[in-house]
Short mmCIF file of C-alpha atoms (C1' of nucleotides) in Angstrom, two decimals:
data_model
loop_
_atom_site.label_atom_id
_atom_site.label_comp_id
_atom_site.label_asym_id
_atom_site.label_seq_id
_atom_site.Cartn_x
_atom_site.Cartn_y
_atom_site.Cartn_z
CA MET A 1046 17.96 -3.40 0.23
CA ALA A 1047 15.72 -1.17 1.73
CA LYS A 1048 12.83 0.02 3.98
CA PRO A 1049 9.99 -2.28 2.02
CA PRO A 1050 6.85 -0.81 1.62
CA LYS A 1051 4.18 -2.86 2.50
CA THR A 1052 1.55 -5.17 0.78
CA ARG A 1053 -0.60 -6.44 3.25
CA ALA A 1054 -1.20 -9.13 5.74
CA VAL A 1055 -4.04 -12.00 5.36
CA GLU A 1056 -5.30 -12.21 8.90
CA THR A 1057 -8.56 -14.18 11.29
CA ASP A 1058 -12.16 -12.64 10.19
CA ALA A 1059 -10.63 -12.46 6.52
CA ILE A 1060 -12.89 -13.86 3.60
CA ALA A 1061 -13.71 -17.59 3.83
CA SER A 1062 -14.44 -18.98 0.96
CA GLU A 1063 -17.38 -21.56 1.37
CA ALA A 1064 -20.24 -20.78 -0.40
CA ALA A 1065 -24.60 -20.70 -0.16
CA ALA A 1066 -26.54 -24.05 -0.47
CA GLN A 1067 -26.89 -24.34 -4.17
CA PRO A 1068 -25.31 -20.96 -5.41
CA SER A 1069 -25.94 -19.74 -8.70
CA TYR A 1070 -23.85 -16.97 -10.75
CA GLY A 1071 -26.75 -16.44 -13.87
CA ALA A 1072 -25.46 -13.91 -16.28
CA LEU A 1073 -22.50 -12.88 -14.65
CA GLN A 1074 -20.99 -17.13 -15.73
CA GLY A 1075 -20.99 -16.13 -19.32
CA LEU A 1076 -19.85 -12.42 -19.34
CA LEU A 1077 -16.62 -11.96 -20.92
CA GLY A 1078 -16.58 -9.06 -18.57
CA TYR A 1079 -17.20 -11.02 -15.29
CA GLN A 1080 -14.91 -13.80 -16.36
CA LEU A 1081 -12.26 -11.17 -17.48
CA ARG A 1082 -12.14 -9.58 -13.49
CA ARG A 1083 -12.23 -12.90 -11.91
CA ALA A 1084 -8.77 -13.86 -13.63
CA GLN A 1085 -7.39 -10.86 -13.15
CA LEU A 1086 -7.94 -11.46 -9.10
CA ARG A 1087 -6.48 -14.86 -9.47
CA VAL A 1088 -3.44 -13.69 -11.39
CA TYR A 1089 -2.81 -10.66 -9.09
CA ASP A 1090 -3.04 -13.16 -6.06
CA ASP A 1091 -0.28 -15.26 -7.64
CA PHE A 1092 1.90 -12.49 -8.49
CA LEU A 1093 2.02 -11.50 -5.26
CA ARG A 1094 2.51 -14.42 -3.50
CA THR A 1095 4.75 -15.24 -6.46
CA LEU A 1096 7.09 -12.05 -5.58
CA ALA A 1097 6.60 -11.22 -1.80
CA GLN A 1098 10.39 -11.79 -1.36
CA TRP A 1099 10.78 -8.70 -3.51
CA GLN A 1100 7.62 -6.72 -2.05
CA MET A 1101 6.89 -6.30 -5.73
CA THR A 1102 2.79 -5.39 -7.51
CA PRO A 1103 2.26 -5.39 -10.67
CA PRO A 1104 2.38 -1.65 -11.07
CA ARG A 1105 5.62 -1.49 -9.42
CA TYR A 1106 6.73 -4.68 -11.76
CA ALA A 1107 5.75 -2.39 -14.62
CA ALA A 1108 7.41 0.21 -13.83
CA LEU A 1109 10.44 -1.18 -13.70
CA GLU A 1110 10.17 -2.71 -17.05
CA ILE A 1111 9.68 0.68 -18.51
CA VAL A 1112 12.11 2.56 -16.95
CA ALA A 1113 14.95 -0.08 -17.75
CA GLU A 1114 13.67 -0.32 -21.52
CA ASN A 1115 13.46 3.57 -21.85
CA ALA A 1116 16.43 5.85 -21.31
CA GLN A 1117 16.09 9.22 -20.37
CA LEU A 1118 12.64 8.96 -19.39
CA LYS A 1119 10.47 11.48 -17.45
CA LEU A 1120 8.42 10.61 -15.13
CA THR A 1121 5.37 12.31 -16.76
CA ASP A 1122 6.04 9.98 -19.56
CA LEU A 1123 6.16 7.15 -17.12
CA ALA A 1124 3.14 8.44 -15.95
CA ASN A 1125 1.48 7.94 -19.70
CA MET A 1126 2.28 4.70 -20.08
CA LEU A 1127 1.30 3.12 -17.22
CA GLY A 1128 -2.04 4.97 -17.62
CA ILE A 1129 -2.09 7.16 -14.18
CA ALA A 1130 -1.83 10.55 -13.24
CA ARG A 1131 1.43 12.18 -12.41
CA SER A 1132 0.72 12.45 -8.62
CA GLY A 1133 0.67 8.94 -8.62
CA ALA A 1134 3.57 8.10 -10.32
CA VAL A 1135 5.48 10.23 -8.17
CA LEU A 1136 4.65 8.11 -5.50
CA LEU A 1137 5.27 4.45 -7.15
CA VAL A 1138 8.54 6.30 -8.19
CA ASP A 1139 9.11 7.28 -4.57
CA THR A 1140 8.72 3.76 -3.75
CA LEU A 1141 10.84 2.70 -5.96
CA VAL A 1142 13.29 4.67 -5.14
CA GLU A 1143 13.25 3.98 -1.68
CA MET A 1144 13.59 0.34 -2.63
CA GLY A 1145 17.13 1.32 -4.39
CA TYR A 1146 15.51 0.01 -7.84
CA MET A 1147 15.52 3.43 -9.37
CA GLU A 1148 17.02 6.63 -9.28
CA ARG A 1149 16.21 10.84 -10.20
CA LEU A 1150 18.84 11.71 -12.37
CA PRO A 1151 19.08 15.57 -13.85
CA SER A 1152 17.34 15.67 -17.59
CA LEU A 1153 20.20 16.48 -19.77
CA THR A 1154 17.27 18.32 -21.34
CA ASP A 1155 14.83 19.63 -19.01
CA LYS A 1156 15.93 21.47 -15.18
CA ARG A 1157 12.79 20.89 -14.88
CA ALA A 1158 12.96 17.08 -15.14
CA PHE A 1159 14.55 13.82 -14.33
CA ALA A 1160 15.81 11.19 -16.23
CA LEU A 1161 14.38 7.63 -14.80
CA LYS A 1162 17.56 5.56 -14.54
CA MET A 1163 17.91 1.89 -13.02
CA THR A 1164 20.50 1.80 -9.83
CA THR A 1165 23.19 -1.26 -10.90
CA ALA A 1166 21.48 -3.20 -8.44
CA GLY A 1167 18.34 -2.46 -9.20
CA GLN A 1168 19.12 -3.54 -12.91
CA ALA A 1169 20.93 -6.72 -10.54
CA THR A 1170 17.62 -7.91 -9.04
CA LEU A 1171 15.06 -6.79 -11.72
CA LYS A 1172 17.15 -9.89 -13.40
CA ALA A 1173 16.08 -11.93 -10.66
CA ILE A 1174 12.38 -10.53 -10.27
CA ARG A 1175 12.04 -11.50 -14.08
CA THR A 1176 13.05 -15.16 -13.39
CA ALA A 1177 10.06 -15.18 -10.97
CA VAL A 1178 7.50 -13.52 -13.11
CA GLN A 1179 8.01 -15.98 -15.89
CA ALA A 1180 7.51 -18.93 -12.55
CA HIS A 1181 4.46 -16.93 -12.12
CA GLU A 1182 3.34 -17.08 -15.78
CA ALA A 1183 3.55 -20.77 -15.88
CA HIS A 1184 1.63 -20.92 -13.02
CA ILE A 1185 -1.28 -18.76 -14.57
CA THR A 1186 -0.95 -20.90 -17.25
CA ALA A 1187 0.11 -24.40 -16.24
CA GLN A 1188 -3.69 -25.29 -17.88
CA LEU A 1189 -3.23 -24.24 -21.08
CA SER A 1190 -0.86 -25.72 -23.68
CA PRO A 1191 1.89 -23.05 -25.72
CA ALA A 1192 -0.33 -23.06 -28.38
CA GLU A 1193 -3.34 -21.96 -26.04
CA ARG A 1194 -1.27 -19.40 -24.30
CA ALA A 1195 -0.46 -17.22 -27.67
CA LYS A 1196 -3.92 -18.08 -28.51
CA LEU A 1197 -5.36 -16.31 -25.51
CA LEU A 1198 -2.63 -13.56 -25.16
CA GLN A 1199 -3.34 -12.71 -29.15
CA LEU A 1200 -7.26 -12.39 -28.55
CA ILE A 1201 -6.93 -10.95 -25.30
CA GLU A 1202 -5.44 -8.01 -27.06
CA ARG A 1203 -8.01 -7.56 -28.83
CA VAL A 1204 -10.64 -6.59 -26.01
CA GLY A 1205 -12.12 -3.69 -25.47
CA MET B 434 -34.66 5.65 -8.23
CA ALA B 435 -33.08 6.73 -5.58
CA LYS B 436 -30.25 8.62 -3.85
CA PRO B 437 -27.22 8.68 -6.44
CA PRO B 438 -24.03 7.23 -4.96
CA LYS B 439 -20.96 8.41 -6.86
CA THR B 440 -19.10 6.99 -9.29
CA ARG B 441 -16.26 9.92 -10.37
CA ALA B 442 -15.77 12.43 -12.38
CA VAL B 443 -12.84 12.82 -15.02
CA GLU B 444 -11.48 17.15 -14.97
CA THR B 445 -8.36 18.78 -15.70
CA ASP B 446 -4.94 17.99 -14.98
CA ALA B 447 -5.79 14.12 -15.03
CA ILE B 448 -4.37 11.28 -18.09
CA ALA B 449 -2.53 12.69 -20.08
CA SER B 450 -2.57 10.26 -23.19
CA GLU B 451 0.93 10.80 -25.22
CA ALA B 452 3.49 8.90 -24.31
CA ALA B 453 7.31 9.72 -24.94
CA ALA B 454 9.43 9.47 -28.17
CA GLN B 455 9.61 5.83 -28.77
CA PRO B 456 8.42 4.00 -25.60
CA SER B 457 8.94 0.80 -25.34
CA TYR B 458 7.01 -1.74 -23.14
CA GLY B 459 9.70 -4.61 -22.89
CA ALA B 460 8.86 -7.51 -21.78
CA LEU B 461 6.12 -6.25 -20.23
CA GLN B 462 4.42 -7.27 -24.29
CA GLY B 463 4.32 -10.73 -24.25
CA LEU B 464 3.21 -11.14 -20.52
CA LEU B 465 -0.26 -12.70 -19.82
CA GLY B 466 -0.40 -11.22 -16.69
CA TYR B 467 0.01 -7.76 -17.82
CA GLN B 468 -2.36 -8.03 -21.33
CA LEU B 469 -5.21 -9.26 -18.78
CA ARG B 470 -4.73 -6.16 -16.78
CA ARG B 471 -4.77 -3.96 -19.35
CA ALA B 472 -7.80 -5.73 -20.83
CA GLN B 473 -9.52 -5.49 -17.98
CA LEU B 474 -8.45 -1.89 -17.76
CA ARG B 475 -10.53 -1.07 -20.76
CA VAL B 476 -13.40 -3.02 -20.10
CA TYR B 477 -13.70 -1.65 -16.83
CA ASP B 478 -14.15 1.70 -18.74
CA ASP B 479 -16.68 0.89 -20.91
CA PHE B 480 -18.46 -0.55 -18.35
CA LEU B 481 -18.54 2.73 -16.27
CA ARG B 482 -19.58 4.31 -19.55
CA THR B 483 -22.13 2.04 -20.84
CA LEU B 484 -23.66 2.13 -17.55
CA ALA B 485 -23.23 5.85 -16.24
CA GLN B 486 -27.21 6.21 -16.06
CA TRP B 487 -27.57 3.82 -13.64
CA GLN B 488 -24.31 4.45 -11.43
CA MET B 489 -23.45 1.00 -12.26
CA THR B 490 -19.84 -0.92 -11.21
CA PRO B 491 -19.02 -4.20 -11.86
CA PRO B 492 -19.33 -5.30 -8.09
CA ARG B 493 -22.68 -3.38 -7.54
CA TYR B 494 -23.94 -5.27 -10.78
CA ALA B 495 -22.55 -8.50 -10.02
CA ALA B 496 -24.42 -8.76 -6.21
CA LEU B 497 -27.55 -7.85 -8.05
CA GLU B 498 -27.24 -10.86 -10.81
CA ILE B 499 -26.03 -12.87 -7.88
CA VAL B 500 -28.88 -11.44 -5.00
CA ALA B 501 -31.66 -12.06 -8.08
CA GLU B 502 -30.49 -15.69 -8.70
CA ASN B 503 -30.20 -16.88 -5.29
CA ALA B 504 -33.21 -16.51 -3.19
CA GLN B 505 -33.03 -16.20 0.92
CA LEU B 506 -29.84 -15.20 0.52
CA LYS B 507 -27.67 -14.26 3.64
CA LEU B 508 -25.28 -11.36 3.80
CA THR B 509 -22.37 -13.24 4.47
CA ASP B 510 -22.96 -15.68 1.21
CA LEU B 511 -23.10 -12.88 -1.26
CA ALA B 512 -19.70 -11.53 0.78
CA ASN B 513 -18.20 -15.45 -0.22
CA MET B 514 -19.80 -15.78 -3.84
CA LEU B 515 -18.13 -12.00 -4.57
CA GLY B 516 -14.76 -12.88 -2.99
CA ILE B 517 -15.07 -9.83 -0.32
CA ALA B 518 -15.02 -9.35 3.33
CA ARG B 519 -18.44 -8.90 5.28
CA SER B 520 -17.91 -5.52 6.08
CA GLY B 521 -17.22 -4.45 2.01
CA ALA B 522 -20.51 -6.81 1.66
CA VAL B 523 -22.59 -4.89 4.19
CA LEU B 524 -21.72 -0.83 2.21
CA LEU B 525 -22.33 -2.51 -1.33
CA VAL B 526 -25.65 -3.63 0.23
CA ASP B 527 -26.54 -0.47 1.92
CA THR B 528 -25.34 1.12 -1.35
CA LEU B 529 -27.86 -0.82 -3.57
CA VAL B 530 -30.41 -0.54 -0.98
CA GLU B 531 -29.88 3.20 -0.68
CA MET B 532 -30.80 2.75 -4.58
CA GLY B 533 -33.69 1.19 -4.43
CA TYR B 534 -32.35 -1.99 -5.65
CA MET B 535 -32.77 -4.83 -2.93
CA GLU B 536 -34.23 -4.76 0.43
CA ARG B 537 -33.12 -6.59 3.93
CA LEU B 538 -36.11 -9.24 4.70
CA PRO B 539 -35.63 -10.91 7.77
CA SER B 540 -34.50 -14.44 7.30
CA LEU B 541 -36.65 -17.26 8.02
CA THR B 542 -34.49 -19.64 8.96
CA ASP B 543 -32.12 -17.72 11.12
CA LYS B 544 -32.95 -14.61 13.42
CA ARG B 545 -29.18 -12.88 13.07
CA ALA B 546 -29.83 -13.15 9.68
CA PHE B 547 -31.09 -11.33 6.59
CA ALA B 548 -32.41 -12.57 3.23
CA LEU B 549 -31.33 -10.14 0.53
CA LYS B 550 -34.50 -9.78 -2.01
CA MET B 551 -34.39 -7.62 -5.49
CA THR B 552 -37.43 -5.25 -4.89
CA THR B 553 -39.63 -4.96 -7.59
CA ALA B 554 -38.41 -1.83 -9.01
CA GLY B 555 -35.06 -3.18 -8.66
CA GLN B 556 -35.83 -6.08 -10.74
CA ALA B 557 -37.79 -4.37 -13.49
CA THR B 558 -34.40 -2.13 -13.83
CA LEU B 559 -32.76 -4.68 -13.77
CA LYS B 560 -33.82 -5.72 -16.78
CA ALA B 561 -32.80 -2.55 -18.80
CA ILE B 562 -29.69 -3.28 -17.07
CA ARG B 563 -28.51 -6.28 -18.83
CA THR B 564 -29.59 -4.79 -21.81
CA ALA B 565 -26.81 -2.30 -21.33
CA VAL B 566 -24.47 -4.90 -20.40
CA GLN B 567 -24.57 -6.56 -23.38
CA ALA B 568 -24.05 -3.69 -25.43
CA HIS B 569 -21.42 -3.18 -23.02
CA GLU B 570 -20.19 -6.53 -24.13
CA ALA B 571 -20.64 -6.15 -27.34
CA HIS B 572 -18.73 -3.05 -27.30
CA ILE B 573 -15.17 -4.44 -26.15
CA THR B 574 -16.14 -7.93 -28.45
CA ALA B 575 -16.24 -5.75 -31.22
CA GLN B 576 -13.23 -7.04 -32.50
CA LEU B 577 -13.96 -11.12 -32.05
CA SER B 578 -16.08 -13.24 -34.37
CA PRO B 579 -18.52 -15.19 -31.97
CA ALA B 580 -16.46 -18.39 -32.60
CA GLU B 581 -13.88 -16.39 -31.29
CA ARG B 582 -14.87 -14.80 -28.50
CA ALA B 583 -16.30 -18.06 -27.21
CA LYS B 584 -12.87 -19.67 -27.09
CA LEU B 585 -11.58 -16.21 -25.69
CA LEU B 586 -14.45 -16.90 -22.97
CA GLN B 587 -13.53 -20.62 -22.87
CA LEU B 588 -9.60 -20.47 -21.74
CA ILE B 589 -9.62 -17.47 -19.96
CA GLU B 590 -11.35 -19.86 -17.38
CA ARG B 591 -8.84 -21.76 -17.14
CA VAL B 592 -6.02 -18.95 -16.14
CA GLY B 593 -4.97 -18.46 -12.46
"C1'" DT C 281 -18.57 -21.53 21.43
"C1'" DA C 282 -19.64 -20.20 16.66
"C1'" DT C 283 -22.18 -17.25 13.76
"C1'" DT C 284 -24.75 -12.97 11.50
"C1'" DG C 285 -24.16 -8.56 10.77
"C1'" DT C 286 -22.46 -4.24 11.93
"C1'" DT C 287 -19.12 -0.37 13.01
"C1'" DA C 288 -14.59 1.68 13.72
"C1'" DT C 289 -10.20 1.48 12.22
"C1'" DA C 290 -6.87 1.85 8.16
"C1'" DC C 291 -4.58 1.39 4.10
"C1'" DT C 292 -3.81 1.29 -0.66
"C1'" DC C 293 -4.08 3.30 -5.10
"C1'" DT C 294 -5.75 6.59 -7.83
"C1'" DA C 295 -7.94 10.79 -8.75
"C1'" DT C 296 -8.12 16.72 -8.57
"C1'" DA C 297 -6.30 20.68 -7.97
"C1'" DA C 298 -3.45 24.06 -6.64
"C1'" DC C 299 1.85 25.31 -6.57
"C1'" DT C 300 6.76 25.95 -8.26
"C1'" DA C 301 10.07 26.69 -11.23
"C1'" DT C 302 11.36 26.11 -15.42
"C1'" DA C 303 10.28 26.15 -20.96
"C1'" DT D 1345 1.30 30.47 -21.30
"C1'" DA D 1346 2.40 25.90 -20.46
"C1'" DT D 1347 4.95 21.75 -18.86
"C1'" DA D 1348 7.24 18.92 -14.98
"C1'" DG D 1349 7.38 17.61 -10.69
"C1'" DT D 1350 5.66 17.93 -6.34
"C1'" DT D 1351 1.99 18.43 -2.83
"C1'" DA D 1352 -2.35 18.13 0.00
"C1'" DT D 1353 -6.33 16.03 -0.27
"C1'" DA D 1354 -10.16 13.17 -1.15
"C1'" DG D 1355 -13.04 9.20 -2.40
"C1'" DA D 1356 -13.80 4.70 -3.51
"C1'" DG D 1357 -12.31 -0.21 -2.48
"C1'" DT D 1358 -10.88 -3.36 0.85
"C1'" DA D 1359 -8.56 -5.00 4.61
"C1'" DT D 1360 -8.82 -6.68 10.19
"C1'" DA D 1361 -11.01 -6.71 14.43
"C1'" DA D 1362 -14.41 -6.03 18.11
"C1'" DC D 1363 -18.77 -5.92 19.40
"C1'" DA D 1364 -24.29 -7.51 20.25
"C1'" DA D 1365 -27.59 -10.92 18.84
"C1'" DT D 1366 -28.47 -14.99 18.39
"C1'" DA D 1367 -27.36 -20.50 17.00
#
DNA sequence: TATTGTTATACTCTATAACTATA
DNA sequence: TATAGTTATAGAGTATAACAATA
C-alpha cells in the first residue's frame, strides 16, 4: 500500500520485567490518574500489536475515522478535532497520504484550504482495520462483561 | 528547592479549540481505547496545572512515591517498576536529584549500585505534593460519586 | 559471564513561530 | 488583518547499544 513509516522495533537491552524484592507502589495504587495511565499504556501496546500489519497507531487511526466521517474536512478542522497543533496534523496527513489512505483535494470554497478525502483503497483498508480494532477492543475488555464495559465507557467519559 | 527543569509554556499559534461545522467522531466514540486516551489527556493536563508550582509531572511524581515507599531501591528496580528503560530512569533520577527531592546513596550490598533515598526536604515537599494530588483527583472525579469513582478504579484495573 | 549505572545516539511526538497565499 | 497550510526548529520522552566497574 506504500512506504511503511516506522513504528519501532523491540530489541535486547530494553525493558526488563522483574521488580524489587517486595516492591510497593504506595499511594499510587489508589489514584485514578495513575491507574488510567497504566491502563492506557497497556491498551496502546495491544493496539500497536494488533494493528502492526497496517503500521497503524491510535492517532493515525483516529485521523482516518474522522476524515472518513466528515466530508470536505480541512486540515485545521482535523487538528482541532484531534486536539493537536496544525503543524502536527500536517505531518500526520503526510504520513497517511504516503501510506495511500487519504488525499488532499482542493477545497470547493477556499483556495487556501484542502478537502481531505479517503482514497478508494483507503476506504477498503479501513474496513479491515475496523475489524482489527474490534479484535483489539475485545482483547482489552476480555476481563469485563458487556455490561461492565458499557459502565466503564460511561464513567470514563465523565472523568476530567 | 533547586534548578527548575522545564515543563513547557503555552503560547500563541498553538491548539485552537473550535471544530468543523457539525463534526462527527464516528466509530471512535464507542471505543474504549479512544475514550481512555482522551480521558488520560484531560487528566494529564489537570495534573500539570494543579502541580505546576512543583514542576511536577506524573512520571516524576510516581518516581517520588516509589522511592519514598521502598528503602534501598536500586535505579534498575525503579526503572522496572515504572516500566521504562534504565537509561530513562537515569535522566528521571538526575532531574529529581537536581530538584533536591532525592539522593543517590551507596548501596549497602552492591558496590555497583546506588540506594535511592528521599532527602529530608524531599519528604516534606512530598507531603504538600500529596495534598495537591488529592486536589487533582478531586477535580477529575468531580462528576462522579465516591461509589462511581471506586467502581471506575476497579474496572480500569481489569483493562488491558 | 552477567549486571549496574552511565553515556551516546536516535526517533517519535508535539509544540512555537515565522512564512506564503489567499480570504 | 486574519486564516490555511507549510516549514524550521526545538524540547520532552523514551528507546537501543556500548562501556567501565563490579558481581
